[in-house]
Short mmCIF file of the C-alpha atoms (twelve columns), coordinates in Angstrom:
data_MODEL
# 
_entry.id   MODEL 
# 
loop_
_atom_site.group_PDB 
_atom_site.id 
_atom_site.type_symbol 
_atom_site.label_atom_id 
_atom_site.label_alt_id 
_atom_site.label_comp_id 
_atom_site.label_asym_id 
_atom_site.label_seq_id 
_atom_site.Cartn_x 
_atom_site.Cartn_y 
_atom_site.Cartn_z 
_atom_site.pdbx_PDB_model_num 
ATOM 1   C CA . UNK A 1   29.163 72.251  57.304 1 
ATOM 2   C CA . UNK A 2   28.394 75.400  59.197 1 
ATOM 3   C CA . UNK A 3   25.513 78.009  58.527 1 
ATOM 4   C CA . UNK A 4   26.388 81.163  56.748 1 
ATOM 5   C CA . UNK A 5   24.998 84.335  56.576 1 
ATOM 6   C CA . UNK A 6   24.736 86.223  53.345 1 
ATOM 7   C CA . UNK A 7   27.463 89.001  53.903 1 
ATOM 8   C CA . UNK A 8   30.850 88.739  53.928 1 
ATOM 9   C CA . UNK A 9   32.872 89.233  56.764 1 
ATOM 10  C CA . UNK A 10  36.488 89.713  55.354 1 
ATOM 11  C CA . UNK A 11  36.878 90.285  51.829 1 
ATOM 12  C CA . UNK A 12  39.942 90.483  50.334 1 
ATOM 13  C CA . UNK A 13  40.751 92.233  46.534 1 
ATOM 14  C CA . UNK A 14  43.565 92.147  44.537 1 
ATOM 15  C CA . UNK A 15  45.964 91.702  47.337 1 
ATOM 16  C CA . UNK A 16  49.919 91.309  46.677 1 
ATOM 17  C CA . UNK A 17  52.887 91.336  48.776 1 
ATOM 18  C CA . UNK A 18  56.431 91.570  47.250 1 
ATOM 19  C CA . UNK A 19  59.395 91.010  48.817 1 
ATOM 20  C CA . UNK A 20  62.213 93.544  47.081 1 
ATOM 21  C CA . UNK A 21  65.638 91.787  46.296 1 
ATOM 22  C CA . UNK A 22  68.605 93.480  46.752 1 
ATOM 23  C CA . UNK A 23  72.239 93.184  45.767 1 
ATOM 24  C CA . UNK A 24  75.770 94.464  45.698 1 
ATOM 25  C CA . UNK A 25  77.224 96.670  48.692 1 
ATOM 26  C CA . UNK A 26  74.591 99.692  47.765 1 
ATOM 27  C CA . UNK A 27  71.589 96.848  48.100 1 
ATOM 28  C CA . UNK A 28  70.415 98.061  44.731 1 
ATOM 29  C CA . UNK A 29  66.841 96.734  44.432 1 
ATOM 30  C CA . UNK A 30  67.100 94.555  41.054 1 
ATOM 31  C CA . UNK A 31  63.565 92.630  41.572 1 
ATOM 32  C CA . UNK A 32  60.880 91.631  43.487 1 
ATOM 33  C CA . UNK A 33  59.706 88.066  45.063 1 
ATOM 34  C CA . UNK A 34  56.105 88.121  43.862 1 
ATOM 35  C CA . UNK A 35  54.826 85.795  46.956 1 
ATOM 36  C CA . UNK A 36  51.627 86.820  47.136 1 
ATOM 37  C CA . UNK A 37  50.442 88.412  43.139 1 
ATOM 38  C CA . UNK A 38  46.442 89.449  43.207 1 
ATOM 39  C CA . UNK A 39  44.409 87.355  44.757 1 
ATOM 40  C CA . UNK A 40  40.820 87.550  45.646 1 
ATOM 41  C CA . UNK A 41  38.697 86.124  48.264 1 
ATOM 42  C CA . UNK A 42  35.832 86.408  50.582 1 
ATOM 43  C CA . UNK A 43  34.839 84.729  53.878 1 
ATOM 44  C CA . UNK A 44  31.650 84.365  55.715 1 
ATOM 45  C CA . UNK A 45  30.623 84.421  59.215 1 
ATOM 46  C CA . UNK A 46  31.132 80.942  60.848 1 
ATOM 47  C CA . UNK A 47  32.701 79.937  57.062 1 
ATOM 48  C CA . UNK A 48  35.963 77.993  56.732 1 
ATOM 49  C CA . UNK A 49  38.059 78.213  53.593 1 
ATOM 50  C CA . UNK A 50  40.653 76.159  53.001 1 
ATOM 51  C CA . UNK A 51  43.437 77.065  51.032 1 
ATOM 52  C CA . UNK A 52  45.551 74.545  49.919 1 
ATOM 53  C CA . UNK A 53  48.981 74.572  47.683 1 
ATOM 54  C CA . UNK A 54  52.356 73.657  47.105 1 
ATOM 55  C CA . UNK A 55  55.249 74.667  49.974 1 
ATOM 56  C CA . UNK A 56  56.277 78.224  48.627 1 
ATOM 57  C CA . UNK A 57  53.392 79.314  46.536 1 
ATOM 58  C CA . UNK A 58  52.670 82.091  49.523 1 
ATOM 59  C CA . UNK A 59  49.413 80.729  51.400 1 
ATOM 60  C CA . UNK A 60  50.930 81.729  54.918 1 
ATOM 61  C CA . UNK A 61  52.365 84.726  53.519 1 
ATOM 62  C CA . UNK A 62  48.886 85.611  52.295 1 
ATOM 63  C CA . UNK A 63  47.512 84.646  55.641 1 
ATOM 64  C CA . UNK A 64  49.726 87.344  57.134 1 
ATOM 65  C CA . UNK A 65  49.369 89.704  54.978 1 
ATOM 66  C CA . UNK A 66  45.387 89.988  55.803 1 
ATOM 67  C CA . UNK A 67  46.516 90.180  59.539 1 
ATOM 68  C CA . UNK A 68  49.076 92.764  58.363 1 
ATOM 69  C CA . UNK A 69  51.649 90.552  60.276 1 
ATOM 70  C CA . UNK A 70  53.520 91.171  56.666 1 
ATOM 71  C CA . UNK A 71  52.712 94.377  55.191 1 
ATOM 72  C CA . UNK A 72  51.327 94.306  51.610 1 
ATOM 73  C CA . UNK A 73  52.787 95.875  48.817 1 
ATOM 74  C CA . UNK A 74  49.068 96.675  47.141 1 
ATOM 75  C CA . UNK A 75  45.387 95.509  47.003 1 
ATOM 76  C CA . UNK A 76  42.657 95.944  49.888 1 
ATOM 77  C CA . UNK A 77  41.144 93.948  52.976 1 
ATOM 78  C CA . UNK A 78  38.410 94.726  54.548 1 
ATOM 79  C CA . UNK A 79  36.674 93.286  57.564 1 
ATOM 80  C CA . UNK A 80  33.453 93.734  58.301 1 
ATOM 81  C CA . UNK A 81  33.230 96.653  56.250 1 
ATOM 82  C CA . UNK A 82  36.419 98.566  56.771 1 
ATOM 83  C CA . UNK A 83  39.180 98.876  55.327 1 
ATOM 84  C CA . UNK A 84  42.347 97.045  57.321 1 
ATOM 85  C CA . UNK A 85  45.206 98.873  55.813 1 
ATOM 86  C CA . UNK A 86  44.811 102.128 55.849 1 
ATOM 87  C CA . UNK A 87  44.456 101.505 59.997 1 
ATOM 88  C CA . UNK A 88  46.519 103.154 62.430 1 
ATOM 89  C CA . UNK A 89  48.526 101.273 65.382 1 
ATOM 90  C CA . UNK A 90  46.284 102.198 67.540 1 
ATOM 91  C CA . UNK A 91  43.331 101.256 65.413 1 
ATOM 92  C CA . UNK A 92  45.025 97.652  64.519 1 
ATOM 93  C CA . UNK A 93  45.451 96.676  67.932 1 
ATOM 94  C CA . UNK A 94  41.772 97.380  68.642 1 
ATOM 95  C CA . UNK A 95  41.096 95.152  65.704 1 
ATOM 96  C CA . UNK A 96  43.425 92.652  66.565 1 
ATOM 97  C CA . UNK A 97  40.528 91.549  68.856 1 
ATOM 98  C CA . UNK A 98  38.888 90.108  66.154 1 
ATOM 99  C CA . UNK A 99  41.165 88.681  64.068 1 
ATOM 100 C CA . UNK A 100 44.149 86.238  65.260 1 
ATOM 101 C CA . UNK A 101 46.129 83.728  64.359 1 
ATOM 102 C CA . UNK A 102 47.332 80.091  65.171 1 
ATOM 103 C CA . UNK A 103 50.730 79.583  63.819 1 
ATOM 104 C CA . UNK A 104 52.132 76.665  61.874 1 
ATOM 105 C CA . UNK A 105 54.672 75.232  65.045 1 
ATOM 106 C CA . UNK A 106 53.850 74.722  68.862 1 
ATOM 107 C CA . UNK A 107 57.574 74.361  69.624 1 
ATOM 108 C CA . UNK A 108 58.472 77.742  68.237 1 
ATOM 109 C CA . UNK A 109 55.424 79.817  68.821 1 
ATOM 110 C CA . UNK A 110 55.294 79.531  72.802 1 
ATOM 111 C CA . UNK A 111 57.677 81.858  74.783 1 
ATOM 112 C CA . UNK A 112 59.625 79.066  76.831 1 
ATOM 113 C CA . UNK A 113 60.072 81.480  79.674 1 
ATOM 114 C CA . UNK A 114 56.600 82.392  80.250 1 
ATOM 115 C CA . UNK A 115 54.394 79.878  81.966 1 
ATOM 116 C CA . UNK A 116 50.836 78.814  80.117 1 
ATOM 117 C CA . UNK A 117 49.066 80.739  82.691 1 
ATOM 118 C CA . UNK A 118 51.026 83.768  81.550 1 
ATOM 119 C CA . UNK A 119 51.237 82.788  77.680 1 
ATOM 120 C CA . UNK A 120 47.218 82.242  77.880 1 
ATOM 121 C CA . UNK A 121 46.894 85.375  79.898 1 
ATOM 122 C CA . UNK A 122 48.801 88.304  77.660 1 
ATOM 123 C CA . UNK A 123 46.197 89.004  74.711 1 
ATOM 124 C CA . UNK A 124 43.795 89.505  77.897 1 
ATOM 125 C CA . UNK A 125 46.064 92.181  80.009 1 
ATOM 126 C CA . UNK A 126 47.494 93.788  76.735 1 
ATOM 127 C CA . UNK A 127 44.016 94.816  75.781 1 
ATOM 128 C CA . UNK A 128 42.987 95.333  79.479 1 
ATOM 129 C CA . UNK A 129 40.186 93.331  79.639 1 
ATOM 130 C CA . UNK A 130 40.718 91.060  82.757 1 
ATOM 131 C CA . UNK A 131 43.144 91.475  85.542 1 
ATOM 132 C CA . UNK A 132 43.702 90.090  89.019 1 
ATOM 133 C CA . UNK A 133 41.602 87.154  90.153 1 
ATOM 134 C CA . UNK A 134 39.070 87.353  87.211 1 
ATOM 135 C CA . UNK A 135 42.029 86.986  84.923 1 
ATOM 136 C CA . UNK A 136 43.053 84.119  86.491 1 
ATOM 137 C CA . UNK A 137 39.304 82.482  86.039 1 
ATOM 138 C CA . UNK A 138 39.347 83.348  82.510 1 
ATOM 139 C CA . UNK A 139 43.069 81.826  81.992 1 
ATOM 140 C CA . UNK A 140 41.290 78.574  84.137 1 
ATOM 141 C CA . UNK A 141 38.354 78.531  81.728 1 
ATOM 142 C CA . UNK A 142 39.600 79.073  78.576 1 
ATOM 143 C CA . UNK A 143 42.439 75.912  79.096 1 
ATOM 144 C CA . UNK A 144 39.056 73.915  79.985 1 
ATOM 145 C CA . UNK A 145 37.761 74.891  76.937 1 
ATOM 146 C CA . UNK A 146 40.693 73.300  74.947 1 
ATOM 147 C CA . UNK A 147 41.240 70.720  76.796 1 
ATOM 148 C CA . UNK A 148 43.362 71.310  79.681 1 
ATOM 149 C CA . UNK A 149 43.535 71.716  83.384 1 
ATOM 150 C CA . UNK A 150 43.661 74.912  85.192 1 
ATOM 151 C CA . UNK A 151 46.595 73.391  87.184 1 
ATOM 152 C CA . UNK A 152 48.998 73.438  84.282 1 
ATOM 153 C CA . UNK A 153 48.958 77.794  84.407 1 
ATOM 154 C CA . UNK A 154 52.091 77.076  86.693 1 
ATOM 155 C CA . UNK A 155 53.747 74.858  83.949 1 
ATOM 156 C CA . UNK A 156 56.657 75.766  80.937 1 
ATOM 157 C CA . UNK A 157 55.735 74.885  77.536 1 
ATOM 158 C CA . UNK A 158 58.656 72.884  77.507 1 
ATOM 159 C CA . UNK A 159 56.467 70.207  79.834 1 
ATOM 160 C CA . UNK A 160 54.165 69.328  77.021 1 
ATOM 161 C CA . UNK A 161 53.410 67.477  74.164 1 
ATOM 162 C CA . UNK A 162 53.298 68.767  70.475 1 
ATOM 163 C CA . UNK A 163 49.592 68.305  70.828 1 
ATOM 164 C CA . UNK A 164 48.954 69.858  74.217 1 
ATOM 165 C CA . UNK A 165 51.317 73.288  72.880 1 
ATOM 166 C CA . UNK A 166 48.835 73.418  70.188 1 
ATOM 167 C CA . UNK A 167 46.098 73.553  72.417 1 
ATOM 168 C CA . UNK A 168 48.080 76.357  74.279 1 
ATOM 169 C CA . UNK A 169 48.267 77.883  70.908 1 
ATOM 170 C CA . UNK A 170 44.189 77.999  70.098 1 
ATOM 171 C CA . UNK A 171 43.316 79.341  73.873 1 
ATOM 172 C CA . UNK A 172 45.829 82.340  73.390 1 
ATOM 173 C CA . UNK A 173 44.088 82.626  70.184 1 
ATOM 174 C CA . UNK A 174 40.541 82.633  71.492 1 
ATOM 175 C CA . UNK A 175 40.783 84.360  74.594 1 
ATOM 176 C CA . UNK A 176 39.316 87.764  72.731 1 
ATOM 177 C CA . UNK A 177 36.389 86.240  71.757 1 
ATOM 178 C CA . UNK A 178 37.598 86.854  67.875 1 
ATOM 179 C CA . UNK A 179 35.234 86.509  65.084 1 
ATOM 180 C CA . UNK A 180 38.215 85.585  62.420 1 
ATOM 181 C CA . UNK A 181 41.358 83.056  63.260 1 
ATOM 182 C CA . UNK A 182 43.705 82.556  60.709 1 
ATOM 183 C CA . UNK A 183 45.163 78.642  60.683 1 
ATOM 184 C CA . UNK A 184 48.482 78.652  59.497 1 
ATOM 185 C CA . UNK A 185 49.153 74.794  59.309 1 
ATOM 186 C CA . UNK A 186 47.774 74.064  62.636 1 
ATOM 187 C CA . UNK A 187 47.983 69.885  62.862 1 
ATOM 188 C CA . UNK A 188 51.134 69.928  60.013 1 
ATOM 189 C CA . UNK A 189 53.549 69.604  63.159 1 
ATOM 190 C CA . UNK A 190 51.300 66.914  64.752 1 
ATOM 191 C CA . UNK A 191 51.045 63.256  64.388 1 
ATOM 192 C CA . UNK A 192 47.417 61.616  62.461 1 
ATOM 193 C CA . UNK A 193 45.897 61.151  66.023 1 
ATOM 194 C CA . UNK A 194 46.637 64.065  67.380 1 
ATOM 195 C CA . UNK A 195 45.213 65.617  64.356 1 
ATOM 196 C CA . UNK A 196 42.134 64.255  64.279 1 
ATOM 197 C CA . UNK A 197 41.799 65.773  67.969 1 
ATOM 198 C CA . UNK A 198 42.775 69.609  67.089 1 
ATOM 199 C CA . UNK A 199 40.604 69.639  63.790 1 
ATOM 200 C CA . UNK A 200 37.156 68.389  66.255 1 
ATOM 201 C CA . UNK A 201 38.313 70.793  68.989 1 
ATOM 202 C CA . UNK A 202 38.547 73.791  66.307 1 
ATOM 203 C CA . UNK A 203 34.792 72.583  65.420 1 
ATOM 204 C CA . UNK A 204 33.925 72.447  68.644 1 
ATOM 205 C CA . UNK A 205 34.740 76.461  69.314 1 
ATOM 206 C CA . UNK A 206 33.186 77.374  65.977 1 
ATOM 207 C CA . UNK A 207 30.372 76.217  66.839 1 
ATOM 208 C CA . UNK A 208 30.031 77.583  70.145 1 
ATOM 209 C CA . UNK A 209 31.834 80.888  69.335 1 
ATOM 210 C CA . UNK A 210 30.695 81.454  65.156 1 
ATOM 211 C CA . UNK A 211 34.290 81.828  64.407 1 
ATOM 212 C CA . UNK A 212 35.403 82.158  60.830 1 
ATOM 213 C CA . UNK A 213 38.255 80.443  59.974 1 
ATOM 214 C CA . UNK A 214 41.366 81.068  57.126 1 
ATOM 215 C CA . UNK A 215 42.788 77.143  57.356 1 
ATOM 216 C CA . UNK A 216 45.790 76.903  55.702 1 
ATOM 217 C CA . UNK A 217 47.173 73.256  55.038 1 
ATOM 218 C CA . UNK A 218 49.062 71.565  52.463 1 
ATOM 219 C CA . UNK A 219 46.681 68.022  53.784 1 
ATOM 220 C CA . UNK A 220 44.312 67.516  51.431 1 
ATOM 221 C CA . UNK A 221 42.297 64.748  53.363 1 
ATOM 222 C CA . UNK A 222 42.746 68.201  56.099 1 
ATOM 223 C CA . UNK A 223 40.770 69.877  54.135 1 
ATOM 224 C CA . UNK A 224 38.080 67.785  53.136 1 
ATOM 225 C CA . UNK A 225 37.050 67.649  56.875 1 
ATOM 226 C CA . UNK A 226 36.985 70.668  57.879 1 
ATOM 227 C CA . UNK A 227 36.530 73.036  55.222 1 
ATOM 228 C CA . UNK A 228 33.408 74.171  53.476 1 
ATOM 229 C CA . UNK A 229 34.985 76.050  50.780 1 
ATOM 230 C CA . UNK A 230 38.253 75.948  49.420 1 
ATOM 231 C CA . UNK A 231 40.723 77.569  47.377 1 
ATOM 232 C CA . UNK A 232 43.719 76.341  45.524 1 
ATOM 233 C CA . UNK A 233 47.227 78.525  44.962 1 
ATOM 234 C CA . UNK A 234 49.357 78.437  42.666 1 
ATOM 235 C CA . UNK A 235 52.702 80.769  42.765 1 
ATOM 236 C CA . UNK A 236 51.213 83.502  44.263 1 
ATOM 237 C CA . UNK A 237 47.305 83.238  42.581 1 
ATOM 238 C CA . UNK A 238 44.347 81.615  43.032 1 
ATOM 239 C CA . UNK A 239 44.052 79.537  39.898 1 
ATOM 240 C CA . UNK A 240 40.441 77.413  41.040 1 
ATOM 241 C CA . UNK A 241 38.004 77.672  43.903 1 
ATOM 242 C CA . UNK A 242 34.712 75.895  44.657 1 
ATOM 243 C CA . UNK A 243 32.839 74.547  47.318 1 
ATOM 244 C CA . UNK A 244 34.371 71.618  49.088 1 
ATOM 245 C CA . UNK A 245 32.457 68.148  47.405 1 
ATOM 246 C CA . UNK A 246 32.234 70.154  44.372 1 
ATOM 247 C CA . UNK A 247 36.023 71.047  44.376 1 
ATOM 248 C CA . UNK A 248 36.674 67.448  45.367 1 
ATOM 249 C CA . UNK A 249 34.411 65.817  42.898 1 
ATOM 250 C CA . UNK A 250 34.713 67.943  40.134 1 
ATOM 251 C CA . UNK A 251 38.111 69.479  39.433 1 
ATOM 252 C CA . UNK A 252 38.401 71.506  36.857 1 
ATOM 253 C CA . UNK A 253 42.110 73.427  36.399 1 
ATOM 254 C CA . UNK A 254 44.870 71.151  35.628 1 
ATOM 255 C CA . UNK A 255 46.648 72.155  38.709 1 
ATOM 256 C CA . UNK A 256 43.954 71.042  40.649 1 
ATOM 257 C CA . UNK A 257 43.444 67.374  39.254 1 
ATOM 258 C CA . UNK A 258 47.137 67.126  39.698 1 
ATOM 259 C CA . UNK A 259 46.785 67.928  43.927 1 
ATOM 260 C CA . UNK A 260 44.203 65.727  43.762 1 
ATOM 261 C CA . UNK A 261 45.152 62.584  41.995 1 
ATOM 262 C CA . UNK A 262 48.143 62.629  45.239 1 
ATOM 263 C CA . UNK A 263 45.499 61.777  47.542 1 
ATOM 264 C CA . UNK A 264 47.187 58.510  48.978 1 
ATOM 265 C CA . UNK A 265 44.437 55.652  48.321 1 
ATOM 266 C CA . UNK A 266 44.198 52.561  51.154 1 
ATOM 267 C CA . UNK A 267 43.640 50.138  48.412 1 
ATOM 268 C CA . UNK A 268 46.868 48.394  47.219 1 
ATOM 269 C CA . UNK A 269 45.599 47.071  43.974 1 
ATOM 270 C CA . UNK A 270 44.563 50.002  42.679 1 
ATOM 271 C CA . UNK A 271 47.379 51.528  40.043 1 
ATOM 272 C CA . UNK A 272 47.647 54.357  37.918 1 
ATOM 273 C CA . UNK A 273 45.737 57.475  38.142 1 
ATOM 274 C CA . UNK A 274 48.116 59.908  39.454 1 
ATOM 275 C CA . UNK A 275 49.149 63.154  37.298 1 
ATOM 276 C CA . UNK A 276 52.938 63.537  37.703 1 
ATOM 277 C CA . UNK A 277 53.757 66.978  36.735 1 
ATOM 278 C CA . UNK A 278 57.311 67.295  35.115 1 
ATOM 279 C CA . UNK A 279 59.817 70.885  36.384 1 
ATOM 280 C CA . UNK A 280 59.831 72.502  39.236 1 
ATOM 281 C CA . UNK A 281 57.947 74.843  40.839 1 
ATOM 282 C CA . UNK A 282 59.194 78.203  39.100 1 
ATOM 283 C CA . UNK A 283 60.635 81.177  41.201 1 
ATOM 284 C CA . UNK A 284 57.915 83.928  42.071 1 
ATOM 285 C CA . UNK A 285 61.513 86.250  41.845 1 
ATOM 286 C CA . UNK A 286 61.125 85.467  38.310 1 
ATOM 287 C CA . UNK A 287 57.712 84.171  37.022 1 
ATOM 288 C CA . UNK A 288 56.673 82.468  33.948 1 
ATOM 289 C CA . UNK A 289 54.623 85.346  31.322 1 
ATOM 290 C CA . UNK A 290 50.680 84.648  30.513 1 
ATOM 291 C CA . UNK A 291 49.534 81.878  32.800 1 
ATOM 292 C CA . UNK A 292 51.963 80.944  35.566 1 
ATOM 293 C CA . UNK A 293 51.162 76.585  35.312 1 
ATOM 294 C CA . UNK A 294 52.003 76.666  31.791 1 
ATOM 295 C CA . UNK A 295 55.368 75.852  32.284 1 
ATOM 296 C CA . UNK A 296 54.155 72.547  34.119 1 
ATOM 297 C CA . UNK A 297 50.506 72.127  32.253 1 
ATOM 298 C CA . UNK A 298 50.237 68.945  30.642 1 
ATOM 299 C CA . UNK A 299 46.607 70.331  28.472 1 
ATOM 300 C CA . UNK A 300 48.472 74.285  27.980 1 
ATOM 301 C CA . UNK A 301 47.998 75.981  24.368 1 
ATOM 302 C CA . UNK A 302 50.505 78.449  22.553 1 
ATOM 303 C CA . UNK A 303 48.267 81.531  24.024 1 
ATOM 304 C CA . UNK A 304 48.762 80.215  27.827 1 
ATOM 305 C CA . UNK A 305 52.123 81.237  27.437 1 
ATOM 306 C CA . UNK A 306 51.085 85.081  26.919 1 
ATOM 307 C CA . UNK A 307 48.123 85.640  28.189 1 
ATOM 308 C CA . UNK A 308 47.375 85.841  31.843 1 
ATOM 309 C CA . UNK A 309 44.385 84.231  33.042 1 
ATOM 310 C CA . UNK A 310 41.395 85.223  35.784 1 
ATOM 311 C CA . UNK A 311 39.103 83.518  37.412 1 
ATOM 312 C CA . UNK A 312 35.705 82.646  35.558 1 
ATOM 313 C CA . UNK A 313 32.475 81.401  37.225 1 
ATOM 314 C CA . UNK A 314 31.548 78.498  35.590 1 
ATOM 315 C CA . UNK A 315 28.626 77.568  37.893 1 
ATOM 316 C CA . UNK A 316 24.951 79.303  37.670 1 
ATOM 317 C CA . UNK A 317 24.833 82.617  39.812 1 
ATOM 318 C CA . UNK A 318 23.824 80.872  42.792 1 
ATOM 319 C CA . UNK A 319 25.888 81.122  46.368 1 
ATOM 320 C CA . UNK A 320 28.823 79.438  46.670 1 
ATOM 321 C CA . UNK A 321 30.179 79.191  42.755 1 
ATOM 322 C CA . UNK A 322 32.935 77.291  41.164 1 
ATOM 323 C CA . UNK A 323 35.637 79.301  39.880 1 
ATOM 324 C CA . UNK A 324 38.672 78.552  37.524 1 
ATOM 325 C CA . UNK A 325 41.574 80.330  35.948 1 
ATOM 326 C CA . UNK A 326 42.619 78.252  32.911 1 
ATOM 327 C CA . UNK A 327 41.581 79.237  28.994 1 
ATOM 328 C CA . UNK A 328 41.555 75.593  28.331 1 
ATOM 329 C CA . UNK A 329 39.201 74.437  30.380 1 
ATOM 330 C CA . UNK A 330 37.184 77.654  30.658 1 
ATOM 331 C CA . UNK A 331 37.537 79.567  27.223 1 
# 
């Protein structure tokens, strides 16, 4: 677990992105898709918080939305002190610097007409900061650094493995230096051994360059490695967070025991155990009223059905607390 300092570097409040839905020939709006609906977090320098959740309760569109790949529809982010939406173009692209992002597929996110010296080399020569033969040292360098050879600038993406793009992937991402790097599912795409070699490479560069990461993953055995606090979604919220043995060992929202009792177990006599939740994720077009798991909750009561819930600290005021949004286990 990495050192952290006491202040935050990004700090997000209240954040929400909608989507507006529109029909007939006149594209009337007639709703919204709530994907991301007022959620709250904080990261640290050199921090990792992993955010874990169904497919479609909005983690990667709330990764985007702090990058303001996806423009929010409300709420603030702030990094390092100041404020990210209110930013000009010209001001975002200097702060782009900081704050990147590795995306979710290595097939899809590489340009297969540019070469890796070229893909590696564009963050570099759009913000002017290496050009000619010194650009072409850096390029060199920073493929070392992930675990490449210089000699493959001169090669397609299309000449690699899923493993090897990703490692394209996280030089282009820290060839600014950056302080922040969101990780929108980066070892989903790859297989277990592979894995195992992204997740100690991405230690490897936070450690050497203090880089705070947003890791994104749907893997919860993912996330126990390599996160040191985590947060779980649920339709758009943040319905529990905690440090990452406390999270693990002491679950408290209903939601959360549920993601956890999936954990696949290597022992084949071991039965029961697992909390099968009955429906289906609801729409965030049309959400459930009060708490948004009551429709699923196998512990709800009558008032979870009308009154929405927040998250409580339920740990002493120390650093790091345990969180939870859920009236019957924290009235």
């Amino acid at each position: 677990m990495q050192p952290v300092k006491n202040e935050k570097l990004l700090d997000v409040k209240e954040l929400r992105t909608w989507f507006p839905i529109k029909t007939g020939i006149l594209a009337k709006k007639t709703g919204n898709v709530k994907a991301v609906d007022g959620v709250s977090l904080s990261i640290k320098p050199k921090q990792t918080l992993g955010l874990v959740g169904e497919s479609g309760c909005g983690k990667t569109t709330l990764g985007r939305s702090i990058l303001r790949l996806v423009e929010p529809t409300a709420g603030e982010v702030a990094f390092e002190g100041e404020d990210i939406l209110s930013l000009n173009r010209p001001d975002l692209r200097a702060m782009r610097r900081k704050m990147q992002i590795i995306f979710q597929d290595p097939y899809a996110s590489l340009n297969p007409r540019m070469t890796v010296g070229k893909i590696v080399a564009e963050p570099l020569e759009i913000h002017s900061i290496a050009s000619g033969s010194e650009l072409d040292d850096r390029v060199a360098t920073l493929l070392k650094q992930v675990g490449l050879r210089p000699e493959h600038t001169a090669r397609y993406p299309h000449e690699f493995s899923g493993g090897q793009r990703q490692r394209i992937g996280i030089a282009r991402a820290i060839a600014l230096n950056p302080k922040f790097i969101v990780g929108d599912e980066p070892v989903s795409a790859l297989d277990v051994s592979v894995q195992a070699q992204v997740l100690n490479l991405l230690e490897d560069l936070q450690e050497e360059f203090g880089i705070a990461y947003l890791f994104i993953s749907h893997d919860l055995s993912v996330i126990r490695h390599i996160a040191d606090y985590v947060a779980v979604m649920y339709l758009g919220r943040i319905v529990e967070e905690a440090p990452r043995e406390e999270l693990f060992s002491n679950p408290v929202h209903p939601y959360t025991e549920a993601l956890l009792s999936s954990i696949p177990v290597p022992d084949p006599h071991r039965k029961g155990g697992k909390i099968v939740l009955t429906g289906d994720l609801p729409s965030p077009a049309n959400p459930p009223s009060g708490c948004y798991f009551h429709t699923r909750c196998p512990v709800k009561k009558k008032e979870c059905e009308t009154v929405t819930q927040t998250l409580k600290d339920i740990s002493p005021p120390v650093e790091g607390g345990h969180k939870v949004a859920c009236m019957v286990r924290v009235p």
